[in-house]
Short mmCIF file of C-alpha atoms and ligand atoms in Angstrom, two decimals:
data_model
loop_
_atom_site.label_atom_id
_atom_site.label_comp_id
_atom_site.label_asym_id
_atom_site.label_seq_id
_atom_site.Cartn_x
_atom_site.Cartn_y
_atom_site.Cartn_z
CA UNK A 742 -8.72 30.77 32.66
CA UNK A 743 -8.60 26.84 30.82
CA UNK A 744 -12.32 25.97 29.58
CA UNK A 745 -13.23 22.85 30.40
CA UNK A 746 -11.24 19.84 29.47
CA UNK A 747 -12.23 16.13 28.57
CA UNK A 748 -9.85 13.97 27.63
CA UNK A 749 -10.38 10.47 26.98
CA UNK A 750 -7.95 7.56 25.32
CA UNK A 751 -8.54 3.77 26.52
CA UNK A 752 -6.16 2.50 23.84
CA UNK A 753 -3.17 1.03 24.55
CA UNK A 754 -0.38 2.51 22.46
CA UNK A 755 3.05 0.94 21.53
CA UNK A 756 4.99 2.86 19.18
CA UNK A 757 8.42 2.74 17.71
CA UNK A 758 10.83 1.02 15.09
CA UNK A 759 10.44 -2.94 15.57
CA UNK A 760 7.79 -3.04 18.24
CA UNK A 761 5.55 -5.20 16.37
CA UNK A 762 7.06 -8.84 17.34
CA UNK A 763 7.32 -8.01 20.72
CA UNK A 764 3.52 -6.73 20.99
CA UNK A 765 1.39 -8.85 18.82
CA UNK A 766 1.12 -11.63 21.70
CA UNK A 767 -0.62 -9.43 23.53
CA UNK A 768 -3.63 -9.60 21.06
CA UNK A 769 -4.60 -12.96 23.27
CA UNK A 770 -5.28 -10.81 25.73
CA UNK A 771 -8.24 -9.37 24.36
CA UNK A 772 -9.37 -12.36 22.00
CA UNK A 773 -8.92 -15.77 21.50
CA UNK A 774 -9.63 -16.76 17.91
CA UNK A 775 -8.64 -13.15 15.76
CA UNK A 776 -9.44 -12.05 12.18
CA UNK A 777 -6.66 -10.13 10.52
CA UNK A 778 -8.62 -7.33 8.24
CA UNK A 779 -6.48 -6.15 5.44
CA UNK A 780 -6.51 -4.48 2.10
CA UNK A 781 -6.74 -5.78 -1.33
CA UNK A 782 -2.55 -6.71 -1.48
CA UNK A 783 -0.77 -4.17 -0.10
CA UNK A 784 -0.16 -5.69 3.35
CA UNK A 785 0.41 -8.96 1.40
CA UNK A 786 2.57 -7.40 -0.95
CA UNK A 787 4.79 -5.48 1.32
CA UNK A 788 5.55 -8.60 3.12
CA UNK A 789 4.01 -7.46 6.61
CA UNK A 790 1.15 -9.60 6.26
CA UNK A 791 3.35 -12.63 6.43
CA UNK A 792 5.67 -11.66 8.71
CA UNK A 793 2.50 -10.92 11.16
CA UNK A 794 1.35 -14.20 10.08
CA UNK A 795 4.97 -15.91 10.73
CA UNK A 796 4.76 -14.13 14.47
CA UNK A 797 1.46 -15.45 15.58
CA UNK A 798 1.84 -19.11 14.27
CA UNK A 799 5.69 -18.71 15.97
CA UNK A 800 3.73 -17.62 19.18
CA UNK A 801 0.94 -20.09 18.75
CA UNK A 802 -1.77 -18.03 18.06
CA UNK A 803 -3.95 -19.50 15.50
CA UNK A 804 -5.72 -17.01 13.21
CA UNK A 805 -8.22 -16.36 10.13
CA UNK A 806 -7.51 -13.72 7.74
CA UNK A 807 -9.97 -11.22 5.14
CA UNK A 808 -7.94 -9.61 2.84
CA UNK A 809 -10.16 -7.77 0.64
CA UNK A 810 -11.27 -4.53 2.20
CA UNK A 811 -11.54 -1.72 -0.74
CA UNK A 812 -9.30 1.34 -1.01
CA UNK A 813 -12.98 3.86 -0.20
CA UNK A 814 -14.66 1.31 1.80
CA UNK A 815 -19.01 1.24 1.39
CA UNK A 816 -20.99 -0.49 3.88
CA UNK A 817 -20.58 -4.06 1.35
CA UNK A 818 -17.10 -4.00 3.16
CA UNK A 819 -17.97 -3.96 6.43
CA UNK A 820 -20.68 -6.33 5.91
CA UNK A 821 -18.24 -8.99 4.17
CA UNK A 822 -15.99 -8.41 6.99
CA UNK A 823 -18.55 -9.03 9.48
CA UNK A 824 -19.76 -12.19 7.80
CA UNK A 825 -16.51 -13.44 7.74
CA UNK A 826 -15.84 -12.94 11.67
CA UNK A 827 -19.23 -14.56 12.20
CA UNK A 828 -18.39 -17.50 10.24
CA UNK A 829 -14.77 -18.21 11.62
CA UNK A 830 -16.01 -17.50 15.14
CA UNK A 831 -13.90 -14.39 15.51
CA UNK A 832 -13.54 -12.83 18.83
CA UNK A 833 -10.99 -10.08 17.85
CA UNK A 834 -10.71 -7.88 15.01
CA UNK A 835 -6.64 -7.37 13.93
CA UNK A 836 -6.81 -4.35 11.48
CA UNK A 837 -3.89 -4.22 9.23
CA UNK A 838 -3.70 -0.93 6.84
CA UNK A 839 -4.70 2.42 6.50
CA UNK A 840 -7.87 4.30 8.09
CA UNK A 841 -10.30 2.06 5.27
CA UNK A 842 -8.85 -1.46 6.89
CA UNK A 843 -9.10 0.14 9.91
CA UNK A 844 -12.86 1.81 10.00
CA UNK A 845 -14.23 -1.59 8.10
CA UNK A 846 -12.65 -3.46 11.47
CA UNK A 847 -14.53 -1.15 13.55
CA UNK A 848 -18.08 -1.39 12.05
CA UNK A 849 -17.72 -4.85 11.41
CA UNK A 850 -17.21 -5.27 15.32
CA UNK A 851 -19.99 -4.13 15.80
CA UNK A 852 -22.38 -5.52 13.39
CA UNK A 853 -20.71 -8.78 14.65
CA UNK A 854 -22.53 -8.20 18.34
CA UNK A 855 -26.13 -6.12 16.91
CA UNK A 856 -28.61 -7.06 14.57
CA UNK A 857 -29.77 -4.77 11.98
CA UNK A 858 -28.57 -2.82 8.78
CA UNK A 859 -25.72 -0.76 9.12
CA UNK A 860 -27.52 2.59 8.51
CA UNK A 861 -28.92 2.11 11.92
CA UNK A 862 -25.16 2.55 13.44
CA UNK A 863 -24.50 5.75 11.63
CA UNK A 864 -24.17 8.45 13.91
CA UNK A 865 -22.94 9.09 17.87
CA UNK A 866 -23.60 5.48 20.25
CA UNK A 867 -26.33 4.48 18.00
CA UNK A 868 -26.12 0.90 19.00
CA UNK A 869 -26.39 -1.63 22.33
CA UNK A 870 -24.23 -4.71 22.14
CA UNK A 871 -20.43 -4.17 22.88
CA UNK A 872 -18.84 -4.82 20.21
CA UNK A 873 -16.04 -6.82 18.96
CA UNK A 874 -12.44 -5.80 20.56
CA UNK A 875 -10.47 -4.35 17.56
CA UNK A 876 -6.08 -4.28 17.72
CA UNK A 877 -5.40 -1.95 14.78
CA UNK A 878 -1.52 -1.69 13.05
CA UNK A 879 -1.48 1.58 10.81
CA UNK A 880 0.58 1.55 7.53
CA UNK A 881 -0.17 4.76 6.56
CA UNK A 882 0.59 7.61 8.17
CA UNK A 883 -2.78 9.72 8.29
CA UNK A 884 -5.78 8.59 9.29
CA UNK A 885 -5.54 8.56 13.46
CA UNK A 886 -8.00 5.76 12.81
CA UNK A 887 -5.74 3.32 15.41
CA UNK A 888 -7.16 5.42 18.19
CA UNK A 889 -9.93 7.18 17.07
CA UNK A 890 -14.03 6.85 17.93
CA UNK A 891 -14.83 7.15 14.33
CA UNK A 892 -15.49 4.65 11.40
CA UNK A 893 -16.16 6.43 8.31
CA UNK A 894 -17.95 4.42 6.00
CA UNK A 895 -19.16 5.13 1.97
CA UNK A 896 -23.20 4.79 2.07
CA UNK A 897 -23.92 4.42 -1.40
CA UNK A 898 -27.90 4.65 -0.03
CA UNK A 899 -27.21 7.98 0.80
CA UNK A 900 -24.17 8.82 -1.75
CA UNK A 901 -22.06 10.21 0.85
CA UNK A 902 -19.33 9.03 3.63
CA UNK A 903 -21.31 8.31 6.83
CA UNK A 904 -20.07 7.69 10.08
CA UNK A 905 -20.22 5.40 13.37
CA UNK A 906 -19.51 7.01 16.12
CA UNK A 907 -18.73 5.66 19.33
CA UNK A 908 -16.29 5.34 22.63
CA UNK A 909 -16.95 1.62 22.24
CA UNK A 910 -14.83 1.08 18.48
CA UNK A 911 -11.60 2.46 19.66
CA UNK A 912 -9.18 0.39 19.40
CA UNK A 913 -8.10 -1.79 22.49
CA UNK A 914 -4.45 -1.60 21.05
CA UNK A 915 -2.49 0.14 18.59
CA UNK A 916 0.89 -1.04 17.50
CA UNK A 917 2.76 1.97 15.64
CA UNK A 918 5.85 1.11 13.83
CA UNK A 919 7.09 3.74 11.08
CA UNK A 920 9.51 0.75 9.67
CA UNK A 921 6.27 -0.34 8.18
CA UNK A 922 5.61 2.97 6.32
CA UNK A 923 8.99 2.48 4.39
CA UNK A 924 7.35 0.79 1.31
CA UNK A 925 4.27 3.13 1.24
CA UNK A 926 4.03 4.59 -2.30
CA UNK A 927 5.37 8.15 -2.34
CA UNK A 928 1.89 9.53 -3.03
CA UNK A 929 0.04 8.29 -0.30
CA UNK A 930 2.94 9.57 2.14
CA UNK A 931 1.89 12.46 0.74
CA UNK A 932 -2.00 12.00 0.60
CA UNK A 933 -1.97 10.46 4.16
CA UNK A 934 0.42 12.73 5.78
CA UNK A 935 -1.51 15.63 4.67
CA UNK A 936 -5.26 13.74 5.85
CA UNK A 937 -2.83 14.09 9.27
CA UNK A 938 -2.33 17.76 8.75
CA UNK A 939 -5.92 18.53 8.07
CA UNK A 940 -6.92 15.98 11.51
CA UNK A 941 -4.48 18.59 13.72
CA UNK A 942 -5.98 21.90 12.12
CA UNK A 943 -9.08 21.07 11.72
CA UNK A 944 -9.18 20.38 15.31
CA UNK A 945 -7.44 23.01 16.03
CA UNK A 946 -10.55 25.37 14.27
CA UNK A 947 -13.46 23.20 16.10
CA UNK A 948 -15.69 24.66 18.52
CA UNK A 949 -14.80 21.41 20.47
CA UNK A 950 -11.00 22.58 20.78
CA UNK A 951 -9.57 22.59 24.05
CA UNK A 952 -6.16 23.42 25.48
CA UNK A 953 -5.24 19.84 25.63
CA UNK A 954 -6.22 19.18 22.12
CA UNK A 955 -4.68 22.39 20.87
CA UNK A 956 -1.64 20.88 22.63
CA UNK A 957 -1.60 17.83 20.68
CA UNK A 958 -2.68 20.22 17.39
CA UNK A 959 0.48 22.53 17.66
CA UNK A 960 2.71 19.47 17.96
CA UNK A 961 1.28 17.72 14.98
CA UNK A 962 1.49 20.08 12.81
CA UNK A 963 4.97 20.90 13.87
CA UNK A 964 6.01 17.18 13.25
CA UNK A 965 4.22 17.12 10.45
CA UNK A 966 5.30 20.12 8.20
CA UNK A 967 9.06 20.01 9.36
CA UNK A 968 9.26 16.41 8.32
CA UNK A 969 6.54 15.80 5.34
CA UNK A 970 8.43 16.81 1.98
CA UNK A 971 11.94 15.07 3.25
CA UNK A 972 9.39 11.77 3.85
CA UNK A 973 7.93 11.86 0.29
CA UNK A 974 11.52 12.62 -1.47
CA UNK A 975 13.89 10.33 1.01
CA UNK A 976 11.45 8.14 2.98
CA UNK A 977 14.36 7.63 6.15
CA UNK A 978 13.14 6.25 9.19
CA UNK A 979 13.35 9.24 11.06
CA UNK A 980 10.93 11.80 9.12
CA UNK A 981 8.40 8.59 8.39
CA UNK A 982 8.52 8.57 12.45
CA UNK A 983 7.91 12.37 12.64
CA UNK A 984 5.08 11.63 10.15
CA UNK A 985 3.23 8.84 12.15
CA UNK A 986 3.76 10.49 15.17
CA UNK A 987 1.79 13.38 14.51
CA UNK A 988 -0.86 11.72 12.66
CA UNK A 989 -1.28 9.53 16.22
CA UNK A 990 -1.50 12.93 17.61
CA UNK A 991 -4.05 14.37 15.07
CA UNK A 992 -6.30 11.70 15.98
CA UNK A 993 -5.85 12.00 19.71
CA UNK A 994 -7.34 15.73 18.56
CA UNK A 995 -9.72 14.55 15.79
CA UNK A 996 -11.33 11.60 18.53
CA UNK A 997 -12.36 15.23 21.03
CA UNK A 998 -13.13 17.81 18.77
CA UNK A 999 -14.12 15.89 15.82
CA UNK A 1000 -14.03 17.78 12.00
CA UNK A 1001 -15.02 20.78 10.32
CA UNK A 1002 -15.67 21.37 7.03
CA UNK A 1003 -12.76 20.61 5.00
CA UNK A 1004 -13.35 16.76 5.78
CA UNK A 1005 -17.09 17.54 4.37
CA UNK A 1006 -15.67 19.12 1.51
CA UNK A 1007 -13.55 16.32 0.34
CA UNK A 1008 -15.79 13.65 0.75
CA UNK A 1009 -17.87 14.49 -2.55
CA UNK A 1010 -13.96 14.69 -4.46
CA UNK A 1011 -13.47 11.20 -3.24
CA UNK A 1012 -17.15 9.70 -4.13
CA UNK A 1013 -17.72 10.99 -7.72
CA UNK A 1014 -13.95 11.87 -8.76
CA UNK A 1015 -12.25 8.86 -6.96
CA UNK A 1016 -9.39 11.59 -5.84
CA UNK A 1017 -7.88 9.75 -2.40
CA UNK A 1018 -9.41 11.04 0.96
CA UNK A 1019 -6.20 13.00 1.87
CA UNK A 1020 -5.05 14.35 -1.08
CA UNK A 1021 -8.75 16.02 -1.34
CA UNK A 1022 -8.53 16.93 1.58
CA UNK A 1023 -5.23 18.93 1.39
CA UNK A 1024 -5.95 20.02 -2.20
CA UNK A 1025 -9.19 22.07 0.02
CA UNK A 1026 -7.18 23.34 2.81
CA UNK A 1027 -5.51 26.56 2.20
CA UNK A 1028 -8.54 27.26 0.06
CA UNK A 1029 -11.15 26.64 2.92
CA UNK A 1030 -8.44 28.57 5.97
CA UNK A 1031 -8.38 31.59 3.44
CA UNK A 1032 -12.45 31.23 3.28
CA UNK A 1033 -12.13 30.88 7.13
CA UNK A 1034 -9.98 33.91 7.75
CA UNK A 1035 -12.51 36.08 5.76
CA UNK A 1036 -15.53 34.56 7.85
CA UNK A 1037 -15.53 35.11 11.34
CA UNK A 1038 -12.39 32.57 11.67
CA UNK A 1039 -9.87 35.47 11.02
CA UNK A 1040 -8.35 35.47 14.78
CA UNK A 1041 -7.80 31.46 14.97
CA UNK A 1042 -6.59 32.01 11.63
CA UNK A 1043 -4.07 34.33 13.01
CA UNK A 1044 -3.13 31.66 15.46
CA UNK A 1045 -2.64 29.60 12.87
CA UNK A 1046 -0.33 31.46 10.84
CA UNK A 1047 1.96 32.14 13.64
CA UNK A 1048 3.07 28.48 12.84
CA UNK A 1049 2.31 28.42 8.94
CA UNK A 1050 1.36 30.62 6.36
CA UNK A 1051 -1.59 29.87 4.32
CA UNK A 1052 0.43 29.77 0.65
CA UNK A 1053 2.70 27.75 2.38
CA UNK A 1054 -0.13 25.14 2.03
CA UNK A 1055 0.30 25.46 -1.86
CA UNK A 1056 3.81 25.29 -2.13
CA UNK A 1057 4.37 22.27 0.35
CA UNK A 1058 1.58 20.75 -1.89
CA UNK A 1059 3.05 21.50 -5.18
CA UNK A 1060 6.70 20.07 -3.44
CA UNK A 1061 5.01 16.51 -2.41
CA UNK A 1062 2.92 16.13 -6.35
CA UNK A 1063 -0.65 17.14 -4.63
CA UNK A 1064 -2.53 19.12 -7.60
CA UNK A 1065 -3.17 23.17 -6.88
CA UNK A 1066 -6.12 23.29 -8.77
CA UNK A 1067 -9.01 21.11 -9.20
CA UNK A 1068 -8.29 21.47 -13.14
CA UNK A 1069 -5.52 19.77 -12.75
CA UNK A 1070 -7.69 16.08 -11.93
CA UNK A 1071 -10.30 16.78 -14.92
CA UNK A 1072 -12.81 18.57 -12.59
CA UNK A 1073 -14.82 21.42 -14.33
CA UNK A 1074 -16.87 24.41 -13.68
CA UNK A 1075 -20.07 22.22 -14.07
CA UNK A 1076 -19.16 19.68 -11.20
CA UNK A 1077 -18.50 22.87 -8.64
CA UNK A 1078 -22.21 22.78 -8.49
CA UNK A 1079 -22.75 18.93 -7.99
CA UNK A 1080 -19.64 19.02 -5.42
CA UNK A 1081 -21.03 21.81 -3.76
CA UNK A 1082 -24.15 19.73 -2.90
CA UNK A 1083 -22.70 17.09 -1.73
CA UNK A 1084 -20.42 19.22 0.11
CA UNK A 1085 -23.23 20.61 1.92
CA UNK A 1086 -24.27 17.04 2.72
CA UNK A 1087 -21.05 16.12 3.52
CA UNK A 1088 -20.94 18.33 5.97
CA UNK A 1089 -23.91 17.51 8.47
CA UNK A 1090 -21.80 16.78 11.09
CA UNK A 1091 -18.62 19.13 10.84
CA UNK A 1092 -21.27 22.26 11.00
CA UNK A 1093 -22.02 21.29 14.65
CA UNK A 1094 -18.15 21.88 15.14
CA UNK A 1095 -17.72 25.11 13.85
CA UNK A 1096 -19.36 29.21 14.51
CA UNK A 1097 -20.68 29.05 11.09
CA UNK A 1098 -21.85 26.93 8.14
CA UNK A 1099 -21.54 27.02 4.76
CA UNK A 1100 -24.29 26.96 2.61
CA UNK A 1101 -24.11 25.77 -1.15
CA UNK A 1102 -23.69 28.96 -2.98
CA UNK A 1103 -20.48 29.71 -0.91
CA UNK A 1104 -19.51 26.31 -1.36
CA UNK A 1105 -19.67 26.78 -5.42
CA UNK A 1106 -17.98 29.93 -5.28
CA UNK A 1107 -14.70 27.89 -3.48
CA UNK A 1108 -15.11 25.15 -5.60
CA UNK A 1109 -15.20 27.54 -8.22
CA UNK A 1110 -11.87 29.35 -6.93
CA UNK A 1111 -10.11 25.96 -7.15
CA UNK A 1112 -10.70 25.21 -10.94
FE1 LIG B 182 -9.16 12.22 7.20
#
């Protein structure tokens, strides 16, 4: 018999090569006066920024833009953001880039419509005022952000990634188009597609799991592994697609079953050794599902390997440039112990998703296997 299912996606999703012309008008449905939200220069640089910017002016839509949202956003970044909107008037929040664009759009929509340091958001529906709407246009292919409940924000209060957590922040729209993934930088194909991976079997492994998200789990990680070292060596249309497609699908999984630990894991990689969010991540997985597999995880495990085999993990890593071993990025026996702290802090929330936790010793001891 199925357990019980919930299912829930308000966003509306266009995806496919070109769509983007064709869909940005509707953005006036939602908002009148929108704020692009970008990164640093790489939506500027690629030349999607202006040809956004060439669309709405062509289609009459005037527009303000922030383009300086930081690669490992902090709470600074959503408060600049939110400023910003504030000041232009903003009714919409357009988020152009990867999940860090993406997430900063989110919290700033709603610090826009509450009062009140961002700390008090962290955490599941933690605040009252409906926030900004927020039309997000991935050009990565990992984070899920574009239809996800999640904004996952550095708190350098609390020296780890925190999170806001609500219904509320997922995106009205989400306009998909892999064309846009073309000039990505090999590595972060790589880094992101593999954040996608970990989304899909991560959810896979929650408690939260349920047939319909196990669904979307199998199918990602299908797409995902059959297309992800032909993407990073000949970036074609076609396995970019395969790529974006089944990190949408990781985070229809990710927005019902949320994390486990390998997200909590990574976070304290990405704060103190700057190593990017998914290439920590997938640097940790076939470490943590071979942890798993020897702690009451072995028959999901199983599951698992009917579709991949756990030093397959290594390989497809060494194929796409993602370090093996922790060594490899300067990391030494003496930060296992630090990382393992903030692992265990990292991890707060992903516990609640899974039959066991972790505590810090067995955290040092995998740390300590990946040097
Ligand atoms: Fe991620």
């Amino acid at each position: 018999m199925l357990n019980t299912i919930r299912f829930f996606l308000p966003t509306k999703i266009v995806f496919g090569e070109g769509v983007i012309p064709d869909s940005l008008p509707d953005i006036a449905h939602y908002g009148k006066i929108p704020l692009i939200v970008t990164g640093k220069g790489s939506a500027r640089k690629s030349g999607l920024l202006d040809f956004i910017a060439g669309t709405l002016k062509n289609r009459n839509i005037s527009y303000h833009t922030y383009e300086g949202v930081s690669p490992e956003p902090s709470t600074d970044d959503c408060m600049k953001v939110a400023r910003v909107a504030a000041e232009c008037g903003a009714d919409t929040l357009v988020a152009i880039g990867g999940g860090s664009a993406m997430d900063v759009a989110k919290a700033a929509a709603v610090l826009v419509r509450n009062q009140g340091p961002i700390q008090t958001y962290f955490g599941e529906e933690k605040f009252q005022n409906e926030p900004l709407p927020v039309i997000a246009i991935p050009t990565t292919c990992g984070s899920g952000s574009e239809i996800t409940r999640y904004a996952v924000i550095i708190d350098r209060q609390s020296n780890t990634k925190k999170t806001i957590s609500s219904e509320r922040i997922i995106p009205k729209m989400a306009i998909l188009d892999p064309a846009v993934i073309r000039t990505l930088p090999r590595n972060l194909i790589a880094g992101t597609g593999m954040d996608a991976l970990c989304h899909a079997v991560e959810g896979f492994l929650s408690t939260k799991a349920n047939h319909l998200t196990r669904i979307f789990s199998r199918e990602s990680v299908g797409l995902i592994l059959d297309s992800i070292e032909k993407a990073v060596q000949h970036p074609r249309i076609e396995y970019l697609s395969n790529l974006l497609l089944g990190s949408l699908y990781a985070g229809f999984v990710i927005n019902h079953t949320g994390t486990i630990f390998i997200h909590g894991m990574a976070y304290g990689m990405t704060i103190r050794h700057q190593i990017h969010h998914g290439t920590a991540n997938a640097i940790c997985l076939p470490y943590a599902l071979a942890f798993l597999k020897a702690h009451n995880y072995e028959e999901e495990i199983l599951e698992l390997e009917r579709i991949f085999s756990i030093d397959s993990i290594f390989e497809i890593n060494r194929k796409i440039g993602i370090p093996i071993h922790l060594g490899e990025l300067g990391i030494k026996q003496e930060d296992a112990h630090i990382l393992a702290e903030m692992a265990v802090k990292g991890c707060e929330r992903s516990f609640k998703n899974m039959k066991i936790s972790v505590s810090k010793e067995e955290f040092v001891e995998i740390f300590s296997s990946m040097l």
